[in-house]
Short mmCIF file of C-alpha atoms in Angstrom, two decimals:
data_model
loop_
_atom_site.label_atom_id
_atom_site.label_comp_id
_atom_site.label_asym_id
_atom_site.label_seq_id
_atom_site.Cartn_x
_atom_site.Cartn_y
_atom_site.Cartn_z
CA MET O 1128 12.95 -14.55 -7.39
CA ASN O 1129 14.27 -10.97 -7.32
CA ILE O 1130 14.51 -8.28 -9.98
CA ILE O 1131 17.80 -6.37 -10.07
CA VAL O 1132 19.02 -3.37 -12.09
CA VAL O 1133 22.66 -2.43 -12.69
CA GLY O 1134 23.67 0.48 -14.89
CA LEU O 1135 24.91 4.00 -15.42
CA SER O 1136 23.29 7.08 -16.95
CA HIS O 1137 23.80 10.72 -17.82
CA LYS O 1138 23.45 11.40 -14.09
CA THR O 1139 26.42 9.26 -13.08
CA ALA O 1140 28.78 9.06 -16.06
CA THR O 1141 30.24 11.32 -18.74
CA VAL O 1142 29.41 10.77 -22.39
CA GLU O 1143 32.97 9.47 -22.90
CA LEU O 1144 32.37 6.66 -20.39
CA ARG O 1145 28.84 5.96 -21.67
CA GLU O 1146 30.28 5.50 -25.15
CA LYS O 1147 32.73 2.90 -23.85
CA VAL O 1148 30.06 0.73 -22.21
CA ALA O 1149 27.42 1.03 -24.94
CA PHE O 1150 26.16 -2.16 -26.64
CA SER O 1151 25.68 -2.21 -30.40
CA PRO O 1152 22.19 -3.40 -31.37
CA ASN O 1153 23.71 -5.31 -34.28
CA LEU O 1154 25.93 -7.31 -31.92
CA ILE O 1155 23.56 -7.74 -28.97
CA GLU O 1156 22.97 -11.50 -29.27
CA LYS O 1157 26.29 -12.60 -27.71
CA PRO O 1158 26.17 -10.22 -24.71
CA LEU O 1159 22.61 -11.34 -23.97
CA ARG O 1160 23.63 -15.01 -24.08
CA ASP O 1161 26.72 -14.31 -21.95
CA LEU O 1162 24.56 -12.42 -19.45
CA VAL O 1163 22.10 -15.25 -18.79
CA ALA O 1164 24.99 -17.73 -18.68
CA LEU O 1165 26.26 -16.04 -15.49
CA ASP O 1166 25.72 -17.97 -12.25
CA ASP O 1167 22.33 -17.23 -10.66
CA ILE O 1168 21.23 -14.88 -13.47
CA VAL O 1169 18.01 -16.39 -14.79
CA GLU O 1170 16.74 -13.70 -17.18
CA GLY O 1171 18.33 -10.57 -18.64
CA VAL O 1172 17.58 -7.50 -20.77
CA ILE O 1173 20.20 -4.96 -21.90
CA VAL O 1174 19.08 -1.36 -22.49
CA SER O 1175 21.68 0.78 -24.27
CA THR O 1176 20.90 4.37 -25.34
CA CYS O 1177 22.96 7.54 -25.67
CA ASN O 1178 22.03 8.52 -22.12
CA ARG O 1179 22.07 5.20 -20.26
CA VAL O 1180 23.25 1.61 -20.24
CA GLU O 1181 21.24 -0.61 -17.91
CA ILE O 1182 20.84 -4.34 -17.34
CA TYR O 1183 17.61 -5.74 -15.94
CA ALA O 1184 17.89 -9.28 -14.57
CA THR O 1185 16.28 -11.82 -12.26
CA THR O 1186 18.18 -13.77 -9.62
CA ARG O 1187 17.75 -15.51 -6.27
CA ASP O 1188 21.09 -14.11 -5.07
CA ILE O 1189 20.72 -10.31 -5.00
CA ALA O 1190 24.22 -9.36 -3.83
CA GLY O 1191 25.92 -12.02 -5.96
CA GLY O 1192 23.83 -11.18 -9.02
CA ILE O 1193 24.64 -7.46 -8.81
CA ALA O 1194 28.36 -8.20 -8.36
CA ARG O 1195 28.40 -10.58 -11.34
CA ILE O 1196 26.68 -8.07 -13.63
CA LYS O 1197 29.12 -5.32 -12.65
CA ARG O 1198 31.99 -7.68 -13.48
CA PHE O 1199 30.24 -8.65 -16.73
CA LEU O 1200 30.01 -4.98 -17.80
CA ALA O 1201 33.66 -4.36 -16.99
CA ASP O 1202 34.94 -7.53 -18.67
CA HIS O 1203 32.76 -7.19 -21.77
CA HIS O 1204 33.98 -3.65 -22.44
CA ARG O 1205 37.53 -4.29 -21.21
CA ILE O 1206 37.37 -1.58 -18.56
CA SER O 1207 38.75 -2.16 -15.09
CA LEU O 1208 36.04 -2.64 -12.48
CA GLU O 1209 37.79 -0.06 -10.29
CA THR O 1210 37.30 2.52 -13.05
CA LEU O 1211 33.71 1.59 -13.82
CA GLU O 1212 32.20 0.85 -10.40
CA PRO O 1213 32.07 4.42 -9.01
CA HIS O 1214 29.72 5.33 -11.89
CA LEU O 1215 27.42 2.32 -11.54
CA TYR O 1216 24.17 2.23 -9.59
CA SER O 1217 22.17 -0.82 -8.62
CA HIS O 1218 18.66 -1.47 -7.36
CA HIS O 1219 16.81 -4.60 -6.31
CA SER O 1220 13.28 -5.71 -5.48
CA GLU O 1221 10.78 -2.85 -5.11
CA ALA O 1222 13.44 -0.18 -5.76
CA ALA O 1223 14.34 -1.89 -9.07
CA ILE O 1224 10.69 -1.96 -10.11
CA ARG O 1225 10.29 1.73 -9.26
CA HIS O 1226 13.44 2.63 -11.19
CA VAL O 1227 12.36 0.90 -14.41
CA PHE O 1228 8.83 2.29 -14.21
CA ARG O 1229 10.34 5.81 -13.81
CA VAL O 1230 12.77 5.29 -16.71
CA ALA O 1231 10.03 4.00 -19.05
CA SER O 1232 7.84 6.97 -18.07
CA SER O 1233 10.78 9.32 -18.89
CA LEU O 1234 10.91 10.67 -15.33
CA ASP O 1235 14.62 9.81 -15.21
CA SER O 1236 15.42 11.29 -18.63
CA MET O 1237 17.63 14.30 -19.32
CA VAL O 1238 14.49 16.06 -20.56
CA VAL O 1239 11.55 14.89 -18.44
CA GLY O 1240 8.66 13.77 -20.62
CA GLU O 1241 10.67 13.02 -23.77
CA PRO O 1242 9.10 10.15 -25.70
CA GLN O 1243 12.15 8.35 -27.12
CA ILE O 1244 13.13 6.31 -24.06
CA LEU O 1245 9.98 4.20 -24.11
CA GLY O 1246 10.61 3.13 -27.71
CA GLN O 1247 14.25 2.39 -26.87
CA ILE O 1248 13.28 0.09 -23.98
CA LYS O 1249 10.74 -1.66 -26.20
CA THR O 1250 13.45 -2.25 -28.80
CA SER O 1251 15.82 -3.63 -26.14
CA TYR O 1252 13.10 -5.92 -24.84
CA GLY O 1253 12.47 -7.08 -28.42
CA TYR O 1254 16.09 -8.24 -28.71
CA ALA O 1255 15.83 -10.07 -25.36
CA ALA O 1256 12.64 -11.80 -26.49
CA GLU O 1257 14.19 -12.71 -29.87
CA TYR O 1258 17.28 -14.26 -28.28
CA LYS O 1259 15.26 -15.76 -25.40
CA SER O 1260 17.16 -14.07 -22.60
CA SER O 1261 13.93 -12.80 -21.05
CA GLY O 1262 11.42 -15.09 -19.42
CA ILE O 1263 8.18 -15.07 -17.45
CA ILE O 1264 9.15 -12.42 -14.93
CA LEU O 1265 10.92 -9.88 -17.18
CA ASN O 1266 8.29 -10.35 -19.89
CA ARG O 1267 5.55 -9.42 -17.50
CA PHE O 1268 7.68 -6.78 -15.77
CA LEU O 1269 8.48 -4.86 -18.96
CA HIS O 1270 4.98 -5.11 -20.34
CA LYS O 1271 3.83 -3.64 -17.05
CA ALA O 1272 6.44 -0.87 -17.39
CA PHE O 1273 5.09 -0.07 -20.87
CA SER O 1274 1.52 0.13 -19.59
CA VAL O 1275 2.60 2.35 -16.67
CA ALA O 1276 4.39 4.71 -19.09
CA LYS O 1277 1.26 4.85 -21.26
CA ARG O 1278 -0.88 5.61 -18.22
CA VAL O 1279 1.50 8.42 -17.17
CA ARG O 1280 1.34 10.01 -20.63
CA THR O 1281 -2.44 9.64 -20.77
CA GLU O 1282 -3.28 10.87 -17.28
CA THR O 1283 -0.74 13.70 -16.96
CA ARG O 1284 0.44 16.57 -19.18
CA ILE O 1285 4.05 15.58 -18.82
CA ALA O 1286 4.70 15.60 -22.58
CA SER O 1287 2.23 18.23 -23.72
CA SER O 1288 4.39 21.36 -23.70
CA ALA O 1289 7.40 22.30 -25.84
CA VAL O 1290 10.84 21.98 -24.26
CA SER O 1291 13.01 22.64 -27.33
CA VAL O 1292 13.61 26.07 -28.83
CA ALA O 1293 12.43 24.92 -32.27
CA PHE O 1294 9.20 23.41 -30.93
CA ALA O 1295 8.63 26.42 -28.66
CA ALA O 1296 8.85 28.65 -31.76
CA VAL O 1297 6.06 26.66 -33.39
CA GLU O 1298 3.93 26.75 -30.24
CA LEU O 1299 4.41 30.52 -30.03
CA ALA O 1300 3.43 30.97 -33.70
CA LYS O 1301 0.26 28.94 -33.15
CA LYS O 1302 -0.56 30.98 -30.07
CA ILE O 1303 -0.25 34.30 -31.95
CA LEU O 1304 -1.44 33.36 -35.44
CA GLY O 1305 -3.85 30.54 -34.60
CA ASP O 1306 -4.38 27.94 -37.30
CA LEU O 1307 -1.24 27.47 -39.42
CA SER O 1308 -2.91 25.74 -42.35
CA ASP O 1309 -2.86 28.93 -44.47
CA LYS O 1310 0.58 30.08 -43.29
CA THR O 1311 3.88 29.87 -45.19
CA VAL O 1312 7.19 29.68 -43.35
CA MET O 1313 10.50 31.18 -44.53
CA LEU O 1314 13.57 29.51 -43.00
CA ILE O 1315 16.75 31.58 -43.19
CA GLY O 1316 19.58 29.10 -42.70
CA ALA O 1317 19.76 25.37 -43.35
CA GLY O 1318 21.25 24.02 -40.13
CA GLU O 1319 19.87 21.57 -37.56
CA MET O 1320 17.64 24.15 -35.85
CA CYS O 1321 16.00 25.09 -39.14
CA GLU O 1322 15.54 21.44 -40.00
CA LEU O 1323 13.84 20.80 -36.66
CA ALA O 1324 11.69 23.89 -37.05
CA ALA O 1325 10.62 22.83 -40.57
CA LYS O 1326 9.59 19.43 -39.22
CA HIS O 1327 7.59 20.92 -36.34
CA PHE O 1328 5.91 23.58 -38.50
CA LEU O 1329 4.80 21.05 -41.11
CA ASN O 1330 3.65 18.59 -38.44
CA SER O 1331 1.57 21.44 -37.01
CA GLY O 1332 -0.18 21.97 -40.33
CA ALA O 1333 1.76 24.85 -41.95
CA ARG O 1334 0.95 25.24 -45.65
CA GLY O 1335 4.56 25.09 -46.82
CA VAL O 1336 8.15 26.18 -46.29
CA MET O 1337 10.68 28.25 -48.22
CA VAL O 1338 14.37 27.88 -47.42
CA THR O 1339 17.20 30.27 -48.12
CA ASN O 1340 20.86 29.92 -47.26
CA ARG O 1341 24.15 31.48 -48.34
CA THR O 1342 25.11 28.06 -49.73
CA PHE O 1343 22.23 27.48 -52.10
CA GLU O 1344 22.83 23.73 -52.42
CA ARG O 1345 22.12 23.29 -48.70
CA ALA O 1346 18.91 25.28 -49.05
CA GLU O 1347 17.91 23.04 -51.96
CA ARG O 1348 18.58 19.85 -49.96
CA LEU O 1349 16.57 21.00 -46.92
CA ALA O 1350 13.71 22.27 -49.09
CA ALA O 1351 13.63 18.96 -50.98
CA ASP O 1352 13.46 17.00 -47.68
CA PHE O 1353 10.25 18.80 -46.74
CA GLY O 1354 8.71 19.37 -50.16
CA GLY O 1355 9.49 23.10 -49.95
CA GLU O 1356 10.95 25.80 -52.18
CA ALA O 1357 14.60 26.88 -52.17
CA VAL O 1358 15.24 30.62 -52.52
CA PRO O 1359 18.67 32.11 -53.47
CA PHE O 1360 19.99 34.14 -50.54
CA ASP O 1361 20.45 37.30 -52.61
CA GLU O 1362 16.76 37.10 -53.58
CA LEU O 1363 15.53 36.91 -49.95
CA PHE O 1364 13.73 40.27 -49.97
CA GLN O 1365 12.04 39.51 -53.28
CA HIS O 1366 10.29 36.54 -51.65
CA LEU O 1367 10.00 37.60 -48.01
CA HIS O 1368 6.50 39.12 -48.45
CA ARG O 1369 5.18 35.61 -49.25
CA ALA O 1370 6.06 34.41 -45.78
CA ASP O 1371 3.76 34.73 -42.75
CA ILE O 1372 6.38 33.30 -40.42
CA VAL O 1373 10.12 33.96 -40.70
CA LEU O 1374 12.56 31.88 -38.66
CA SER O 1375 16.20 32.89 -38.89
CA SER O 1376 19.17 30.89 -37.65
CA THR O 1377 22.35 31.77 -39.52
CA GLY O 1378 25.96 32.23 -38.49
CA ALA O 1379 26.07 35.82 -39.78
CA PRO O 1380 28.13 38.17 -37.57
CA HIS O 1381 25.60 41.02 -37.97
CA CYS O 1382 21.91 41.62 -38.61
CA ILE O 1383 20.67 40.62 -42.05
CA ILE O 1384 17.12 42.01 -41.66
CA GLY O 1385 16.48 45.57 -40.51
CA PRO O 1386 13.33 47.64 -39.79
CA LYS O 1387 13.37 49.39 -43.19
CA ASP O 1388 13.42 45.99 -44.92
CA VAL O 1389 10.43 44.83 -42.93
CA GLU O 1390 8.48 48.06 -43.47
CA GLU O 1391 8.71 47.49 -47.23
CA VAL O 1392 7.76 43.83 -46.90
CA VAL O 1393 4.73 44.55 -44.69
CA LYS O 1394 3.52 47.13 -47.20
CA ARG O 1395 3.75 44.54 -50.00
CA ARG O 1396 1.67 42.23 -47.80
CA ARG O 1397 -0.95 44.99 -47.36
CA PHE O 1398 -0.17 45.02 -43.66
CA LYS O 1399 -1.00 41.39 -43.01
CA PRO O 1400 0.78 40.41 -39.77
CA MET O 1401 4.25 38.84 -39.93
CA PHE O 1402 5.81 36.75 -37.21
CA PHE O 1403 9.63 36.86 -36.92
CA ILE O 1404 11.58 34.36 -34.81
CA ASP O 1405 15.30 35.04 -34.41
CA ILE O 1406 17.13 32.12 -32.78
CA ALA O 1407 20.59 33.14 -34.04
CA VAL O 1408 23.41 34.31 -31.79
CA PRO O 1409 24.61 36.92 -32.81
CA ARG O 1410 21.12 37.99 -33.78
CA ASP O 1411 20.03 38.04 -37.44
CA ILE O 1412 17.13 40.46 -37.06
CA ASP O 1413 17.38 44.01 -35.71
CA THR O 1414 15.34 44.45 -32.52
CA LYS O 1415 13.72 47.57 -34.03
CA VAL O 1416 11.78 45.27 -36.36
CA ASP O 1417 9.45 44.72 -33.42
CA ASP O 1418 8.47 48.42 -33.69
CA VAL O 1419 7.23 47.99 -37.26
CA GLU O 1420 3.45 47.93 -37.53
CA ASN O 1421 2.09 44.36 -37.79
CA ALA O 1422 5.55 42.83 -37.37
CA TYR O 1423 6.15 40.74 -34.26
CA LEU O 1424 9.68 39.76 -33.30
CA PHE O 1425 10.69 37.11 -30.76
CA THR O 1426 14.29 36.22 -29.91
CA VAL O 1427 15.93 33.09 -28.55
CA ASP O 1428 15.68 34.55 -25.04
CA ASP O 1429 11.90 34.85 -25.40
CA LEU O 1430 11.75 31.20 -26.46
CA GLN O 1431 14.05 30.10 -23.64
CA GLU O 1432 11.63 31.67 -21.16
CA ILE O 1433 8.83 29.59 -22.68
CA VAL O 1434 10.98 26.46 -22.54
CA GLN O 1435 11.85 27.05 -18.88
CA ALA O 1436 8.21 27.66 -17.99
CA ASN O 1437 7.23 24.47 -19.79
CA LEU O 1438 9.97 22.51 -18.03
CA ALA O 1439 8.63 23.76 -14.71
CA GLN O 1440 5.16 22.60 -15.76
CA ARG O 1441 6.56 19.17 -16.69
CA ASN O 1442 8.18 18.91 -13.27
CA ARG O 1443 4.82 19.62 -11.65
CA GLU O 1444 3.22 16.93 -13.81
CA ALA O 1445 6.05 14.57 -12.82
CA GLU O 1446 4.75 14.66 -9.24
CA LYS O 1447 1.41 13.25 -10.48
CA ALA O 1448 3.33 10.63 -12.46
CA GLU O 1449 5.16 9.53 -9.31
CA GLU O 1450 1.80 8.92 -7.62
CA ILE O 1451 0.71 6.71 -10.52
CA ILE O 1452 3.94 4.74 -10.26
CA ASP O 1453 3.40 4.25 -6.52
CA GLN O 1454 0.02 2.68 -7.28
CA GLU O 1455 1.36 0.41 -10.02
CA ILE O 1456 4.37 -0.82 -8.02
CA GLY O 1457 2.09 -2.31 -5.37
CA GLN O 1458 0.12 -4.31 -7.94
CA PHE O 1459 3.19 -5.70 -9.67
CA TYR O 1460 5.04 -6.49 -6.44
CA LYS O 1461 1.99 -8.40 -5.22
CA TRP O 1462 2.11 -10.54 -8.38
CA LEU O 1463 5.86 -11.08 -8.05
CA SER O 1464 5.54 -12.12 -4.42
CA SER O 1465 2.75 -14.54 -5.26
CA LEU O 1466 5.18 -16.41 -7.54
CA GLU O 1467 6.96 -17.52 -4.37
CA VAL O 1468 3.75 -18.47 -2.59
CA THR O 1469 2.03 -20.65 -5.15
CA PRO O 1470 4.75 -23.28 -5.67
CA THR O 1471 5.26 -23.49 -1.91
CA ILE O 1472 1.57 -24.14 -1.31
CA VAL O 1473 1.55 -26.76 -4.07
CA ALA O 1474 4.63 -28.49 -2.61
CA LEU O 1475 3.26 -28.38 0.94
CA ARG O 1476 -0.04 -29.99 -0.05
CA SER O 1477 1.80 -32.57 -2.12
CA ARG O 1478 4.00 -33.51 0.85
CA PHE O 1479 1.01 -33.89 3.19
CA ASP O 1480 -0.89 -35.95 0.62
CA GLU O 1481 2.13 -38.18 0.07
CA ILE O 1482 2.30 -38.93 3.83
CA ARG O 1483 -1.46 -39.47 4.04
CA ARG O 1484 -1.47 -41.98 1.18
CA ALA O 1485 1.52 -43.91 2.55
CA GLU O 1486 0.00 -44.25 6.01
CA LEU O 1487 -3.39 -45.15 4.59
CA GLU O 1488 -1.90 -47.92 2.44
CA LYS O 1489 -0.09 -49.38 5.45
CA THR O 1490 -3.31 -49.39 7.43
CA MET O 1491 -5.28 -50.97 4.60
CA ALA O 1492 -2.67 -53.71 4.16
CA GLY O 1493 -3.33 -55.02 7.70
CA TRP O 1494 -7.11 -54.69 7.45
CA LYS O 1495 -8.05 -57.34 4.83
CA ASP O 1496 -11.76 -57.70 5.65
CA LEU O 1497 -12.57 -53.98 5.48
CA PRO O 1498 -15.66 -53.44 3.26
CA PRO O 1499 -15.22 -51.18 0.16
CA GLU O 1500 -17.65 -48.63 1.57
CA ALA O 1501 -15.59 -48.35 4.74
CA GLU O 1502 -12.42 -47.92 2.67
CA LYS O 1503 -14.02 -44.94 0.92
CA ARG O 1504 -15.04 -43.41 4.25
CA LEU O 1505 -11.54 -43.88 5.62
CA GLU O 1506 -10.06 -42.22 2.53
CA ALA O 1507 -12.44 -39.29 2.90
CA LEU O 1508 -11.63 -38.99 6.60
CA THR O 1509 -7.86 -38.73 6.00
CA MET O 1510 -8.37 -36.19 3.23
CA ALA O 1511 -10.61 -34.07 5.47
CA ILE O 1512 -8.02 -34.16 8.27
CA THR O 1513 -5.26 -33.14 5.83
CA ASN O 1514 -7.31 -30.27 4.43
CA LYS O 1515 -8.14 -28.95 7.87
CA LEU O 1516 -4.49 -29.13 8.92
CA LEU O 1517 -3.39 -27.24 5.79
CA HIS O 1518 -6.09 -24.60 5.81
CA ALA O 1519 -4.45 -22.27 8.35
CA PRO O 1520 -0.89 -22.32 6.89
CA THR O 1521 -2.26 -21.93 3.33
CA ALA O 1522 -4.29 -18.89 4.35
CA ALA O 1523 -1.29 -17.44 6.19
CA LEU O 1524 0.91 -17.84 3.10
CA LYS O 1525 -1.64 -16.13 0.87
CA ARG O 1526 -1.95 -13.24 3.29
CA ALA O 1527 1.84 -12.91 3.47
CA GLY O 1528 2.00 -12.84 -0.33
CA GLN O 1529 -0.25 -9.80 -0.34
CA GLY O 1530 1.46 -7.88 2.42
CA GLY O 1531 5.21 -8.55 2.50
CA ARG O 1532 7.52 -10.74 4.68
CA ILE O 1533 6.81 -13.56 2.27
CA ASP O 1534 10.41 -14.75 2.22
CA LEU O 1535 10.26 -15.49 5.96
CA TYR O 1536 7.22 -17.77 5.62
CA VAL O 1537 8.36 -19.47 2.43
CA ASP O 1538 11.88 -20.21 3.69
CA ALA O 1539 10.57 -21.55 7.01
CA LEU O 1540 8.10 -23.93 5.35
CA ARG O 1541 10.61 -25.16 2.78
CA GLN O 1542 13.15 -25.97 5.49
CA LEU O 1543 10.69 -27.45 8.00
CA PHE O 1544 9.09 -29.80 5.47
CA ASP O 1545 12.04 -30.18 3.05
CA LEU O 1546 9.93 -28.90 0.15
CA GLN O 1547 11.05 -28.92 -3.48
CA THR O 1548 9.00 -26.50 -5.62
CA GLY O 1549 7.87 -27.39 -9.12
CA HIS O 1550 8.57 -25.78 -12.50
CA GLN O 1551 8.04 -22.02 -12.41
CA GLU O 1552 6.00 -21.88 -15.62
CA ASP O 1553 3.55 -24.46 -14.31
CA ASP O 1554 3.31 -22.49 -11.09
CA GLU O 1555 2.46 -19.31 -12.93
CA LEU O 1556 -0.21 -21.03 -15.01
CA GLU O 1557 -1.76 -22.29 -11.81
CA LEU O 1558 -1.53 -18.83 -10.32
CA GLU O 1559 -3.26 -17.30 -13.32
CA GLU O 1560 -6.04 -19.88 -13.06
#
């Protein structure tokens, strides 16, 4: 049995095309059932996120299975295959295993190390398990992918550094001010960046947030979301001295905080340090604020440098993650290959035993006066001969299962002895034993 992957991602398709081939989680049951109803597709999982749509499947016909899944994607979304195919990639066998391990470990993500993709694959697998489109192989395969992703996050620092401007601002504040548990944050603006910053600051232990915005209602909503305090925009400088950290991200066309403003505020704070982060473009805070005693100003460019440095660090950690994946692929591929070996060994021994018993019965039928003790010895003799004959091919099959070229051995034995293998689930139970 082979594992195949067919899909497209942010690396091969525009967001417009990814939108067209996305699967709705609320309507995933029918596509999953249609997928495993395709010829030679035994199991299937559909992963659909904003950055990728991928189908994981098992099949005995690699080329046919990949072609059928490509056609399935085109037909399901009513897109011509000629339009879709240039954006699709496919992998099979060891390359498919490597791809899914890399995706689950976020090595193939737009931002390397981001944590969302693992949860998204787990959710997709949950749907496949619920609607019974996954089976023994994909169950084990995806659980292995989850454990590999966990190992990568545990044994490397791939997700330890900030790669968003908002998170980098928090990391910088912690680096300069230390513990944030006694620090209050003033957010100037109520857009997405301020919302993200509020979340990161509070998650990092900040004492509380104040929010001000030209539209006071928006400040009130954001403050309410995080248990903070809304401040009218025209009262900003009456409250600014209460803030240890000021993050500004407005759409103002000119600076709204100047050095004279900050001098007054620092005096009211009795010269306790203030940390200003200006992520607005055009800038909200005059660069001369950085010259004010005990005021420290960082701009979006400063944060971008931190983000780029952290991305470079993540890329270095990704090399360690690739080594972990190399180790884990070998273990899983060995298990997958053994699924082919075990039923073949069982069928081969069954065929030999069937012949032994038939020939023994014929012999016994013409040997009426044979004593019971002699019958037992004859039975033992034939069994010993059978076992000795099967020992070498059984050992060869097991060795092949651990080192590759297993298809060659398995196909040869099945054709030479006309073997029919048993139920796969029974085979796996025997393998586990």
